[in-house]
Coordinates of C-alpha atoms and ligand atoms in Angstrom, one line a residue:
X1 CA 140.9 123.5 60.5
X2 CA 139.9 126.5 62.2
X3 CA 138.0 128.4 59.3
X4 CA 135.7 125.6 58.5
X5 CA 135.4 124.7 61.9
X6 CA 133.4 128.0 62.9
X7 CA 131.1 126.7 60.2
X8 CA 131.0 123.0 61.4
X9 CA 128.5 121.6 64.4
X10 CA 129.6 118.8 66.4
X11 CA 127.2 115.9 67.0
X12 CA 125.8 117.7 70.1
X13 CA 124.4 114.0 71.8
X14 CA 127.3 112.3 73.9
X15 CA 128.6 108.6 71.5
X16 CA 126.3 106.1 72.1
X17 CA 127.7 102.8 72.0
X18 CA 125.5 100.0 69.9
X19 CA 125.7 97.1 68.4
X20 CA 125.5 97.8 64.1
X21 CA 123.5 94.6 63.3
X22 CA 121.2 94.5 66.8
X23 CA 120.2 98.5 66.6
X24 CA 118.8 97.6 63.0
X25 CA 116.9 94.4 63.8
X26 CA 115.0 96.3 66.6
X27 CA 114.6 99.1 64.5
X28 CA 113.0 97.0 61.6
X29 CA 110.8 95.8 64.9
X30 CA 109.8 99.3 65.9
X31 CA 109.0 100.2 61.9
X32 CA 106.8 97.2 61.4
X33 CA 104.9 98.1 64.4
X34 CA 104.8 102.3 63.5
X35 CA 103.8 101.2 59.8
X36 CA 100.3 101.0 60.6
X37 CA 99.8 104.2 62.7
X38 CA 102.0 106.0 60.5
X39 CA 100.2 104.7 57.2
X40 CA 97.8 107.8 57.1
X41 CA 100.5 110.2 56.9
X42 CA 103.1 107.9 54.0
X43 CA 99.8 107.6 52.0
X44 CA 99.8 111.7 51.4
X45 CA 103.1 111.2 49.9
X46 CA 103.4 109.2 46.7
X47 CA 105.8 110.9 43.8
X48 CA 109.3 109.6 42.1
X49 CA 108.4 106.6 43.8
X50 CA 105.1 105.5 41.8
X51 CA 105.4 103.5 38.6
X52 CA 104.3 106.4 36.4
X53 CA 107.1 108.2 37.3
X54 CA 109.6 105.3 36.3
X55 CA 109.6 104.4 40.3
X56 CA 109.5 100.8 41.9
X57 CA 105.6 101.3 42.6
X58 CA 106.8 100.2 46.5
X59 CA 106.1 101.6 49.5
X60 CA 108.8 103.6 50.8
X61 CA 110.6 101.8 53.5
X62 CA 108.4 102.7 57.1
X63 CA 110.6 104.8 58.5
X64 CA 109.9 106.9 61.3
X65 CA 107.2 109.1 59.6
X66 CA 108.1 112.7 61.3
X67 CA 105.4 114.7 59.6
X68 CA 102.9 114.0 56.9
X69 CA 103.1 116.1 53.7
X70 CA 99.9 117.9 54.0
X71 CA 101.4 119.2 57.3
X72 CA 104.3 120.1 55.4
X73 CA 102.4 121.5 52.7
X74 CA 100.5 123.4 55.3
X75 CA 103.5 125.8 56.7
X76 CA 103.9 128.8 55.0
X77 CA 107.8 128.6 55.9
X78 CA 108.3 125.8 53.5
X79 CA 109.3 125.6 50.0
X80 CA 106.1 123.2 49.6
X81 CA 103.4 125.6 50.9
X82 CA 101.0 127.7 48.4
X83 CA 98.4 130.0 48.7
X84 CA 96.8 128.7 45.7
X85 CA 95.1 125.5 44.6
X86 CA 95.4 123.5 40.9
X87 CA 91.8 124.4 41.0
X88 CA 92.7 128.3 41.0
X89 CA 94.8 128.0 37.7
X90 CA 92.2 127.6 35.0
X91 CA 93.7 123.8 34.2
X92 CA 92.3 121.5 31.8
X93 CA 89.6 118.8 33.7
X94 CA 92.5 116.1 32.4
X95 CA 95.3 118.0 33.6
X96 CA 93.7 117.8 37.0
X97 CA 93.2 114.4 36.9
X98 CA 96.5 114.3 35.9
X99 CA 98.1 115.4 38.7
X100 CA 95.9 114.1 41.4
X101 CA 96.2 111.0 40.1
X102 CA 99.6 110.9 40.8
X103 CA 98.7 112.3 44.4
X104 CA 100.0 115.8 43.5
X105 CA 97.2 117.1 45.7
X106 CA 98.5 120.9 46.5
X107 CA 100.6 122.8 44.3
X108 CA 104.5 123.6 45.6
X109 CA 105.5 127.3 46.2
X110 CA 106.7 127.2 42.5
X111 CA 104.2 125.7 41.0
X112 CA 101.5 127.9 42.8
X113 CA 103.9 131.2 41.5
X114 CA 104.8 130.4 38.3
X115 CA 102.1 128.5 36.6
X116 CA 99.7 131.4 36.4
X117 CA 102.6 133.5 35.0
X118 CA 103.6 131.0 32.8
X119 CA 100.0 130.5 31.4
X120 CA 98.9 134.3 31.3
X121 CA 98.0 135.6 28.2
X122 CA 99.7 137.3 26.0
X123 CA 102.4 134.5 26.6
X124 CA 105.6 136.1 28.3
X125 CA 108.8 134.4 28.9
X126 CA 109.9 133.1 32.6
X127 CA 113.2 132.7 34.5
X128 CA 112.1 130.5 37.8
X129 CA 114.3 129.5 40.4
X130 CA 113.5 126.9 43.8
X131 CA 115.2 124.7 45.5
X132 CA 116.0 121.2 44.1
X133 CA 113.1 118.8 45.2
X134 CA 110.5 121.3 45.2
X135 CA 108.6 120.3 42.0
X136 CA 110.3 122.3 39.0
X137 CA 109.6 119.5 36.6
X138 CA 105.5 119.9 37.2
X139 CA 105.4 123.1 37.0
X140 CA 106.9 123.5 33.6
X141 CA 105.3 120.5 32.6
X142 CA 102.2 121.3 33.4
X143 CA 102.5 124.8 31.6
X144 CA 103.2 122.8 28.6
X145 CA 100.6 120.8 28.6
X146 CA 98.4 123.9 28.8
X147 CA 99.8 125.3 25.7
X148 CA 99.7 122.4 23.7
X149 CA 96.6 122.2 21.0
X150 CA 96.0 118.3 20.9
X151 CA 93.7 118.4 18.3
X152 CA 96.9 118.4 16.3
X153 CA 98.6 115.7 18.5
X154 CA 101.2 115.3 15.6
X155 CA 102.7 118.5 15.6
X156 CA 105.6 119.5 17.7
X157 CA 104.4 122.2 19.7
X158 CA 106.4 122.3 23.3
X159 CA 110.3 121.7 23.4
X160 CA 112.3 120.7 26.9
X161 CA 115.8 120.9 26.6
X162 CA 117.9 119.2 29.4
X163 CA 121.6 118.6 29.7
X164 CA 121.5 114.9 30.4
X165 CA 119.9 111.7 28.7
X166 CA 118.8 110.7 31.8
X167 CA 117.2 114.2 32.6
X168 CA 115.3 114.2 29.2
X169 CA 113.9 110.5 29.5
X170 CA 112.7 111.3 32.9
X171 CA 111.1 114.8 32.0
X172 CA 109.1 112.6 29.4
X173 CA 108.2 110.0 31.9
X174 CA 106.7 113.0 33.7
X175 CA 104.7 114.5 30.6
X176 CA 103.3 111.2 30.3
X177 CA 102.4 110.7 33.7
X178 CA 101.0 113.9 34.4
X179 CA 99.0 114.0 30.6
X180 CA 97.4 110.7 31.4
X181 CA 94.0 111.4 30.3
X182 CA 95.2 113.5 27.8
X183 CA 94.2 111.6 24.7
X184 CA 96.1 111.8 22.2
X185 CA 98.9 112.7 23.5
X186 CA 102.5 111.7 22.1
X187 CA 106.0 113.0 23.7
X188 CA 109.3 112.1 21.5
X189 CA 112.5 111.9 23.0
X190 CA 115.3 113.7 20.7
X191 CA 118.6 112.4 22.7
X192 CA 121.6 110.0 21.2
X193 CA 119.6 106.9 19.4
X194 CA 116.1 107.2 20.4
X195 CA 114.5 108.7 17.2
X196 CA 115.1 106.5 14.0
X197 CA 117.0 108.7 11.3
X198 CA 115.3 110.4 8.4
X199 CA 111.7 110.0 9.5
X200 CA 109.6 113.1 10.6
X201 CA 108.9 113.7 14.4
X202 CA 105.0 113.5 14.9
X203 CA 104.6 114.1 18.4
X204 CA 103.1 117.6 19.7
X205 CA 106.1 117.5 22.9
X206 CA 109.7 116.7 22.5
X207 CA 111.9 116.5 25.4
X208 CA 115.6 116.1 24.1
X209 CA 119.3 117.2 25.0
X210 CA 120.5 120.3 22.9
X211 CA 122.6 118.4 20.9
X212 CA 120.4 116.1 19.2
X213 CA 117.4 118.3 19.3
X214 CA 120.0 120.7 16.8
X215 CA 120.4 118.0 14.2
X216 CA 116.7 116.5 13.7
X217 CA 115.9 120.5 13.8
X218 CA 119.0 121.0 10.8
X219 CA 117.8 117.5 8.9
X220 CA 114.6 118.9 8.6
X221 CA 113.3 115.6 11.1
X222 CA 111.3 118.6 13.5
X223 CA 109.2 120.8 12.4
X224 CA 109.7 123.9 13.9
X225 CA 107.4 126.0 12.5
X226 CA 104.4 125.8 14.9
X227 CA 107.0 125.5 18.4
X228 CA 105.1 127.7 20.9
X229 CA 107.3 126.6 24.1
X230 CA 110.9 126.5 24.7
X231 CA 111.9 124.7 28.2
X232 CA 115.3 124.9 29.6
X233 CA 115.3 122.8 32.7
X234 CA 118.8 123.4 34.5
X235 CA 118.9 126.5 33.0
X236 CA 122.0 127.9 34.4
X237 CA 123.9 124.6 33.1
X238 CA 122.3 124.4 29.6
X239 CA 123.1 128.2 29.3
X240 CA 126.7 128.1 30.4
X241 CA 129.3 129.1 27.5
X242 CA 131.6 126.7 28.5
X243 CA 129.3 124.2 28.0
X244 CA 126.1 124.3 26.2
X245 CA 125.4 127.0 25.9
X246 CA 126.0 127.8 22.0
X247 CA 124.5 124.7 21.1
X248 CA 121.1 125.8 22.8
X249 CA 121.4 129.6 21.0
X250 CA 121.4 127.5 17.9
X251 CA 118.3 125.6 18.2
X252 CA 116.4 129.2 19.7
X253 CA 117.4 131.1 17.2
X254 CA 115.9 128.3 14.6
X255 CA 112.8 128.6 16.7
X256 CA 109.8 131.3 15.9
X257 CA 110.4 134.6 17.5
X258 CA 107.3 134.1 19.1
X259 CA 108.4 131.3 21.0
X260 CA 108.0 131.5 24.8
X261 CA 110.6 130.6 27.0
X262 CA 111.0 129.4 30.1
X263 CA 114.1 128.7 32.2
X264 CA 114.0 126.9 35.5
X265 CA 116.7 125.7 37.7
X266 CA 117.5 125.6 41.5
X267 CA 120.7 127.9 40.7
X268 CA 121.3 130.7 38.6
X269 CA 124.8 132.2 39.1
X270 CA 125.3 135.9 38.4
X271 CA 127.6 134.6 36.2
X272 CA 124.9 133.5 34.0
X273 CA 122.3 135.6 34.8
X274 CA 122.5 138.4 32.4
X275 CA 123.0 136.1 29.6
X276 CA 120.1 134.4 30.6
X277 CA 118.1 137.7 30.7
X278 CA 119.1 138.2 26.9
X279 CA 117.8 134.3 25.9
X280 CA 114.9 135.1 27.7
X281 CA 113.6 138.6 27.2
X282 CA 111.2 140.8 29.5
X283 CA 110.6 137.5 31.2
X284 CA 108.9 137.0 34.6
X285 CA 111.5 136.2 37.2
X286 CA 111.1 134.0 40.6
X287 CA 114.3 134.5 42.9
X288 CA 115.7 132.7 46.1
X289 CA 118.1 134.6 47.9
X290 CA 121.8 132.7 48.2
X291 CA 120.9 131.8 51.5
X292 CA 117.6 130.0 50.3
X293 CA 119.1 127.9 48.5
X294 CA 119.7 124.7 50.8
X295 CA 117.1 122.4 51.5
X296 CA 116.6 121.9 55.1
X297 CA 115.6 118.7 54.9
X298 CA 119.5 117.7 53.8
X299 CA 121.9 116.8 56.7
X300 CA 125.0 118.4 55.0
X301 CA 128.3 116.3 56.6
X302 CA 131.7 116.0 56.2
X303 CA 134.5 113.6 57.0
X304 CA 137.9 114.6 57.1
X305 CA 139.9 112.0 56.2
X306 CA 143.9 111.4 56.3
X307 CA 144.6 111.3 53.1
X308 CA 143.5 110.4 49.4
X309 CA 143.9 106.3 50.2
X310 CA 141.8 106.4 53.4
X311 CA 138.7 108.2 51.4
X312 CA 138.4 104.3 49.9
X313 CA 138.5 102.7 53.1
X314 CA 135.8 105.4 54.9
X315 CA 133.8 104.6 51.8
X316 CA 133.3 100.9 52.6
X317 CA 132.8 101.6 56.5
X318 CA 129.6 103.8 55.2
X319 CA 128.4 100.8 53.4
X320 CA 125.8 100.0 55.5
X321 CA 124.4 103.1 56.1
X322 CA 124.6 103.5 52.1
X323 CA 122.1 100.6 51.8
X324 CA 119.3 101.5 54.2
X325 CA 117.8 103.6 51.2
X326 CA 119.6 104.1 48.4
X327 CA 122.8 105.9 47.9
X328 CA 124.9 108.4 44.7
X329 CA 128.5 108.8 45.2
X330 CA 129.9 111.7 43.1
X331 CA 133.7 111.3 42.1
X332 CA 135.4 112.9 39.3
X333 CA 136.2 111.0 36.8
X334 CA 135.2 108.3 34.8
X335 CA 138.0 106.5 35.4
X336 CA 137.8 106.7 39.0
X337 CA 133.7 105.6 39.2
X338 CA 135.1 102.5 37.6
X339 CA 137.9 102.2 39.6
X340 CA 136.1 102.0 42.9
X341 CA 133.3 100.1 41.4
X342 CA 136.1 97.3 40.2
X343 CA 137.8 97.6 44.3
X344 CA 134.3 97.6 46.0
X345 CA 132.9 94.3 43.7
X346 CA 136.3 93.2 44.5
X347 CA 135.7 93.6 48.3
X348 CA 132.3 92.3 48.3
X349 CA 130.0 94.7 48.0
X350 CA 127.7 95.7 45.6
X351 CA 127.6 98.8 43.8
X352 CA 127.1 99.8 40.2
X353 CA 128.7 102.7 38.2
X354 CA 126.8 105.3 35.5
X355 CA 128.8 107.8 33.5
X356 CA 129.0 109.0 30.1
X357 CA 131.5 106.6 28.3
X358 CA 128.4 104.0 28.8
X359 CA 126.4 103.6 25.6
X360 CA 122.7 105.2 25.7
X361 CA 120.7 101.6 26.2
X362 CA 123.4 100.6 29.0
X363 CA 122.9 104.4 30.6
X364 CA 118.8 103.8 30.8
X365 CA 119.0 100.3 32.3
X366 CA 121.1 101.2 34.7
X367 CA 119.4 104.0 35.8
X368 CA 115.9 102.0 35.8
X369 CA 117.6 99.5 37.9
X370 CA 118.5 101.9 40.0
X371 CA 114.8 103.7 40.4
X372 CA 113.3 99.8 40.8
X373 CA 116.0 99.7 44.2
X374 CA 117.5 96.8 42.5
X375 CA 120.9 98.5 42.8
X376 CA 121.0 100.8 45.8
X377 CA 124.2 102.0 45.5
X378 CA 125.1 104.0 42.0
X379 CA 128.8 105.6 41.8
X380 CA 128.6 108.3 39.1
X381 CA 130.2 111.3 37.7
X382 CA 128.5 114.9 37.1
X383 CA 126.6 113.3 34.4
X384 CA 123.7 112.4 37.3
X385 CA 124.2 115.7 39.2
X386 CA 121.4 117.9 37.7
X387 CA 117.5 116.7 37.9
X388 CA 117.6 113.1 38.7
X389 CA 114.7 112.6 40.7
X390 CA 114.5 108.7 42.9
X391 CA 112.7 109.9 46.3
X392 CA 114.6 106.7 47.6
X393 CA 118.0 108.3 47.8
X394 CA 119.0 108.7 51.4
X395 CA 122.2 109.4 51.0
X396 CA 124.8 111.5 48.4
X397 CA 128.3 110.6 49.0
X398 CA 130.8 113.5 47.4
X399 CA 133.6 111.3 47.4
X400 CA 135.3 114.0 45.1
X401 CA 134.3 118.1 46.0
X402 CA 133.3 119.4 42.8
X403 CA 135.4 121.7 41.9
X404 CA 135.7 124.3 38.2
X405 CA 137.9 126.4 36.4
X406 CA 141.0 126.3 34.7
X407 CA 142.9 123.3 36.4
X408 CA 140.0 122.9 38.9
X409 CA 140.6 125.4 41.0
X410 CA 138.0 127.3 41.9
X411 CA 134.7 125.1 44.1
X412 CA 131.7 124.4 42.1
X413 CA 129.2 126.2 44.2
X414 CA 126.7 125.1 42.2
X415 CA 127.2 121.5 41.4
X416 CA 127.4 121.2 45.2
X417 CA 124.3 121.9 45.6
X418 CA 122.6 119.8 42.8
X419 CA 124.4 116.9 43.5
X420 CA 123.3 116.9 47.2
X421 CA 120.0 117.8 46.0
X422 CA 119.4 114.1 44.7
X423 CA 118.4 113.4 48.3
X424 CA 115.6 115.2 50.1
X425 CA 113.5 115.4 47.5
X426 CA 110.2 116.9 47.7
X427 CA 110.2 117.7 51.8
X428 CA 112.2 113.9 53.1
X429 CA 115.2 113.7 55.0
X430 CA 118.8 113.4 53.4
X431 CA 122.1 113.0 54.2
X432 CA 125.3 114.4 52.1
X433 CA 128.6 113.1 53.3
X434 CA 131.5 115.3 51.5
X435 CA 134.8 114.1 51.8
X436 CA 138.0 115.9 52.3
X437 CA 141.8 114.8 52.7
X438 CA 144.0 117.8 51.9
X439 CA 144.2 121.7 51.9
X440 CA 142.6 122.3 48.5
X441 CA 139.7 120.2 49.0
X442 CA 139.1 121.2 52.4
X443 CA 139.1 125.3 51.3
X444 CA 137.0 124.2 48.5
X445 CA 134.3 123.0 50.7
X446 CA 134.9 126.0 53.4
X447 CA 134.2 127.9 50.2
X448 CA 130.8 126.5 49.0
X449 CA 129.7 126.6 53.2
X450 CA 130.4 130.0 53.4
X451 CA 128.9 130.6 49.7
X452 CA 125.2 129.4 51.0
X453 CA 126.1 129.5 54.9
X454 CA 125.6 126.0 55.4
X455 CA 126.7 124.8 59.3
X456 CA 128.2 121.5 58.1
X457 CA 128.5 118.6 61.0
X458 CA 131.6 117.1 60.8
X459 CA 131.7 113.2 61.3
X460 CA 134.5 111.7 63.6
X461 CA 135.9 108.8 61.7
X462 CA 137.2 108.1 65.7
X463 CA 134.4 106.8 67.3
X464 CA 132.5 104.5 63.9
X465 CA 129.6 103.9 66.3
X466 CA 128.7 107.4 67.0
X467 CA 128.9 108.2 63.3
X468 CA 127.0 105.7 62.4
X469 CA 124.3 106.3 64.7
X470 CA 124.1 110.3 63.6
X471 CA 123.9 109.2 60.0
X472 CA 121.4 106.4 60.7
X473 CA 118.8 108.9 62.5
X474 CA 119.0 111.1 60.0
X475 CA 118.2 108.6 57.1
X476 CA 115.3 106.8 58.9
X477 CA 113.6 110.1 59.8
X478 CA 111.1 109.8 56.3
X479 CA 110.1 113.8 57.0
X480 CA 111.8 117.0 58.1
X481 CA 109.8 118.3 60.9
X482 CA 112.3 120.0 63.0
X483 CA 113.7 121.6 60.2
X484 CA 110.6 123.0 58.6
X485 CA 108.9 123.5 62.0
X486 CA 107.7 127.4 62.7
X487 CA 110.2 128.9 65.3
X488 CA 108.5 129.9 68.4
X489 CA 109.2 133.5 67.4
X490 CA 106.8 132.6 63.9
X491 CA 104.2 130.9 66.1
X492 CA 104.4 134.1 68.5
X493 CA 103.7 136.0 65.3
X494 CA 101.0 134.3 63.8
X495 CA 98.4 134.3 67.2
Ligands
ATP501 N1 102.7 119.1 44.2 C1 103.3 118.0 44.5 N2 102.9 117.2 45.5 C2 103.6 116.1 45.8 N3 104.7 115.7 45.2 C3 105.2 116.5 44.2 C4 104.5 117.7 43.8 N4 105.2 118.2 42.8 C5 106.3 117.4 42.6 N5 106.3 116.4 43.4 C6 107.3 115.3 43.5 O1 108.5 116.0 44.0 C7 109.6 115.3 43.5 C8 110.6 116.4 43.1 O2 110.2 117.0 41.9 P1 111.1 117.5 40.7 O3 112.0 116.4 40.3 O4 110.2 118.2 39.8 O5 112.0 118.6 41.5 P2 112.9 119.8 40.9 O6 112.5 121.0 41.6 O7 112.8 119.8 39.4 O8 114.3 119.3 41.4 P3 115.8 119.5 40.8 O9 116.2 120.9 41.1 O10 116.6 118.5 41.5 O11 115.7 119.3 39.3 C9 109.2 114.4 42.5 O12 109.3 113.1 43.0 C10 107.8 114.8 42.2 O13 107.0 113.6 41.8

């Protein structure tokens, strides 16, 4: 293990010894009494959490409130800072409302860089890129929105294209929520079941997977002819030729030419990237460097376990740290989500599984269960990797490293990264816990932490307490102060 271990940190505090069940009681004690003082700070922080947005509505468990998000929102080195206001950008009065309603009260880094580019006229294509968490969906939403003329609220005007059902139902929760006082305003959703055959789509926004959107386009169901934006959230994934990448060429190219497109993601692989640049013409382009890419708010761990059996049996050990918040294991296959779903009912605990073979209705209740915290723990294949926003998620278990290529063998850089993204969203704390057990799955993940030179801690499955007690910090800590705090070098700078 010595390549990965010049990228891994050891816990640096000596194993404290305590007692599972006591430690949590006194911390539930210590919360209680912090709630109050830290109610000021939670309160500038309401998002995937808040009913509009398909959330519980609940408070966020009162964890140890490290930093408030104005503060956040306040430091230039952060993903969450901008120089600009929603008042600078020439928004609609409802739009406004719109999104300070929902407590959106300063814009993100992309939203502040890409909204006035999106909405300058005459209307030129965009290719924007920031971290997972940082507020993609608003942006283009809210570019949308602008673009839209609702005195014809029955026309299809704005299309979002994004690779999962789940994806596309919650990117119309979010035109909803942020078009509030938009009257009248009516989203569609074109993905497998939702839109009842042979009758016309009257709604000025459709959010749909490529897929369907390709067939009501080809049966004449959507009228194309007055489509003035094209969204491809997840970009890089919608654009990939292995995948869907014909299938959204088809729907652009039944599009107007003078259809403006804009592509957002929190990757774009080279690999992609001049193919992109052809889908999207001359377009305006926002860029993080490789090394940008993580969100520091994630604690990215490992555990290296013996061998394929023992993954199971480290699994159940992190139970309880699974449930504090709520918690997305990645595996595979299909097969193997129901697999360990069937062994972990079995063994007592409760879990539920999401993947593809599921039929559409069963795929959005589970889901909705699992943004009201009535399940906590959701076991799940790539299907959820990409988008899925529930600011609850403390924890992203990759129980399998995603891997690509013929046979699997190269590391999937990229779904790495989204699927550890579903935790420290929008400037919280996160943990990711990747399993490995062999030599391939251990170079794969040496791969993706020298791809985005991520220092991953590796957990000693020796001493349970210790882990535990890392992991447990980590989740309770609600913001990411030390990781977004200037350097002393930065504050030298600024006075
Ligand atoms: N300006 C804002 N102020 C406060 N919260 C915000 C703001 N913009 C977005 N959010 C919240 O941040 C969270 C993450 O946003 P979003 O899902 O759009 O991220 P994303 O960049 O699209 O992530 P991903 O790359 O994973 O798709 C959401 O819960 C959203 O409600």
């Amino acid at each position: 293990m010595s390549d990965l271990a010049s990228r891994i940190t050891k816990p640096d505090e000596p194993a404290k010894k305590v007692d599972w069940a006591e430690s949590v009681e006194a911390d539930e004690n210590k919360q209680q009494a912090e709630a109050e003082a830290a109610a000021g700070a939670a309160e500038a922080q309401v998002d995937g959490a808040v009913e509009e947005l398909g959330g519980s509505g609940l408070q966020e468990p009162e964890w140890d409130v490290e930093v408030s998000l104005s503060e956040l929102q306040a430091n230039e080195a952060t993903p969450f800072h901008s120089a600009t206001q929603w008042q600078d950008m020439g928004l609609s009065e409802d739009l406004l409302k719109g999104l300070l309603a929902l407590k959106f009260l300063k814009p993100s880094k992309v939203q502040g860089k890409s909204l006035p580019l999106m909405l300058s006229d005459p209307p030129r294509n965009m290719m924007a890129q920031s971290q997972s968490g940082t507020g993609k969906t608003a942006a283009f939403v809210t570019a949308i929105l602008s673009r839209v003329d609702f005195t014809k609220p029955d026309q299809p005007q704005a299309l979002a294209l994004a690779p999962s059902r789940e994806l596309a139902r919650q990117i119309e929760g979010v035109v909803n929520a942020i078009g509030r006082f938009i009257e009248p305003l009516k989203v569609a959703a074109a993905i497998p079941g939702a839109l009842p055959r042979d009758q016309p789509v009257r709604s000025a926004v459709i959010v749909g997977t490529p897929g369907t959107v390709q067939d009501v386009i080809k049966r004449r169901q959507l009228d194309v002819s007055q489509l003035k934006v094209l969204v491809l959230d997840e970009a890089d994934n919608m654009l990939d030729q292995q995948g869907m990448g014909d299938q959204c060429l088809r729907v652009k190219n039944m599009l107007p030419k003078s259809v403006q497109i804009l592509l957002f993601s929190a990757t774009f692989p080279d690999k992609v990237g001049s193919y992109a640049t052809k889908f999207a013409p001359n377009a305006h382009s926002l860029k993080l460097q490789r090394s940008e890419l993580t969100v520091k708010g994630i604690s990215q761990m490992f555990i290296d376990c013996a061998d394929d059996n023992i993954k199971y049996d480290v699994l159940c050990k992190l139970y309880g740290l699974m449930t504090i918040g709520q918690s997305v294991i990645f595996v595979k296959t299909r097969e193997s989500a129901n697999e360990i779903q069937r062994r972990m009912v079995a063994d007592g605990h409760k879990v539920s599984a999401l993947h593809a073979a599921f039929d559409g209705n069963e795929r959005d209740e589970l889901l909705s269960k699992f943004r009201q915290g009535e399940n906590k723990v959701l076991i799940t294949t790539n299907v959820l990797a990409r988008g899925i926003d529930v600011s609850t998620v403390s924890m992203v278990i990759n129980y399998d490293i995603p891997m690509k290529g013929r046979g699997d063998s190269e590391p999937d850089a990229e779904t790495y990264l989204h699927r550890i993204g579903r935790t420290g969203r929008f400037g919280r704390v996160g943990v990711s816990i990747s399993f490995v057990y062999d030599k391939k799955s251990y170079d794969a993940l040496l791969g993706i932490a020298n791809t985005y030179g991520i220092d991953l801690v590796r957990l000693d499955t020796d001493d349970w307490d210790e882990a535990e007690e890392r992991v447990k910090e980590v989740i309770k800590k609600n913001r990411a102060q030390a990781a977004y705090a200037p350097s002393a070098t930065d504050n030298a700078k600024a006075s």
